[in-house]
Short mmCIF file of C-alpha atoms in Angstrom, two decimals:
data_model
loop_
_atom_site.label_atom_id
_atom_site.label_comp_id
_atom_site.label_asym_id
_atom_site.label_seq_id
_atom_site.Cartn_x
_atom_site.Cartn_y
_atom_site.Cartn_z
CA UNK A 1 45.12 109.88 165.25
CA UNK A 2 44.53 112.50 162.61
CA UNK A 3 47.24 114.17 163.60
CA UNK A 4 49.50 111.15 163.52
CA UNK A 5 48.48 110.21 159.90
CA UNK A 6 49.03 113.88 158.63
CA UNK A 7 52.89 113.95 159.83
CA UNK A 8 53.58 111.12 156.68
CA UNK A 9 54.35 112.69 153.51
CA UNK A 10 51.60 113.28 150.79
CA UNK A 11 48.60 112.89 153.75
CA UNK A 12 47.18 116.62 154.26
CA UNK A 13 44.95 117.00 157.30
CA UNK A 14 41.59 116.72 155.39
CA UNK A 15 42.61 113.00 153.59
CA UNK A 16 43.96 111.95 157.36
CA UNK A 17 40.59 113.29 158.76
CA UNK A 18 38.73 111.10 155.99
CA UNK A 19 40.73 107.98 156.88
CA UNK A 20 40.29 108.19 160.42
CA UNK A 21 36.41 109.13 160.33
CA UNK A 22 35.32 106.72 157.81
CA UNK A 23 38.34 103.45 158.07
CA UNK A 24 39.85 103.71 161.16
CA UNK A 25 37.16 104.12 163.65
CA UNK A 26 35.70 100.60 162.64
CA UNK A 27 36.36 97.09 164.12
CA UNK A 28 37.66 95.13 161.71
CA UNK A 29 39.90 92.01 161.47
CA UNK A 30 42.56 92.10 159.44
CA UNK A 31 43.77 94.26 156.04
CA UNK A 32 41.53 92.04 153.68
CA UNK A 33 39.11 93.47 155.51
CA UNK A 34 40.10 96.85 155.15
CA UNK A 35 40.43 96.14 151.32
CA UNK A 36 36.89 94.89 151.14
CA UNK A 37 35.42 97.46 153.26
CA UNK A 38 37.25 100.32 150.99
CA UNK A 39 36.89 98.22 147.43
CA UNK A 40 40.24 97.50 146.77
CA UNK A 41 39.71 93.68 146.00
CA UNK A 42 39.66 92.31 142.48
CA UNK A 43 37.00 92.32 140.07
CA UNK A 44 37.18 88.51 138.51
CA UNK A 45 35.42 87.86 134.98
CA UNK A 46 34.84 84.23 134.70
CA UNK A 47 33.13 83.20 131.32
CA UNK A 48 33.31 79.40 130.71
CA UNK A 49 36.81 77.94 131.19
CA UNK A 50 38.40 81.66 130.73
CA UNK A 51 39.30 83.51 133.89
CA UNK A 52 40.49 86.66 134.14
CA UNK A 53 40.45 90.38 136.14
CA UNK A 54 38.52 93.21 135.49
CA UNK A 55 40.31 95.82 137.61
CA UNK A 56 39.09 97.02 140.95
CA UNK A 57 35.81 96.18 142.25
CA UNK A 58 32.93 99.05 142.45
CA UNK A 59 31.41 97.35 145.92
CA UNK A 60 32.60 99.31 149.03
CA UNK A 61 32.92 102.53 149.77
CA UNK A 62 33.64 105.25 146.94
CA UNK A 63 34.78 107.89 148.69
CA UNK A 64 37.78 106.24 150.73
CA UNK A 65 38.17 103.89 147.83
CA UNK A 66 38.92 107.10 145.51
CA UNK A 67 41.08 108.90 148.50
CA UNK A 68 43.74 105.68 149.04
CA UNK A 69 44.24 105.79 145.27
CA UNK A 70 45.11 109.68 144.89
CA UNK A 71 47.50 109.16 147.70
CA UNK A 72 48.89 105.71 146.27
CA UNK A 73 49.46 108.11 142.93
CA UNK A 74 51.50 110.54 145.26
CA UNK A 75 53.99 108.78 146.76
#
């Protein structure tokens, strides 16, 4: 599998051995999922009758949640 994800452009062996260690060796349902697990959900402020987002939420794991966003900022 690590191999697989390395072949796509802008994954290096190390971020491919990352994904596959700490994402895709898990169970889990669907992307959302995936998104929640990683931390890649929104961050709502709600104050009153004002909603709004705060940007990315800190819950889930850091260190994937920092990886997908380098690579998102490469391609």
């Amino acid at each position: 599998m690590v191999r697989l994800l390395a072949r796509v452009v802008g994954v290096g062996v190390e971020t491919a051995d990352m994904l596959v260690q700490e994402v895709l060796c898990r169970k889990l349902r669907d992307r959302r999922a995936v998104a929640r697990y990683v931390g890649l959900t929104g961050a709502p402020d709600e104050s009153g009758k004002r909603r709004r987002e705060k940007g990315l939420a800190k819950a889930g794991n850091a260190r994937v949640r920092r990886g997908l966003i380098q690579l998102a900022w490469r391609s």
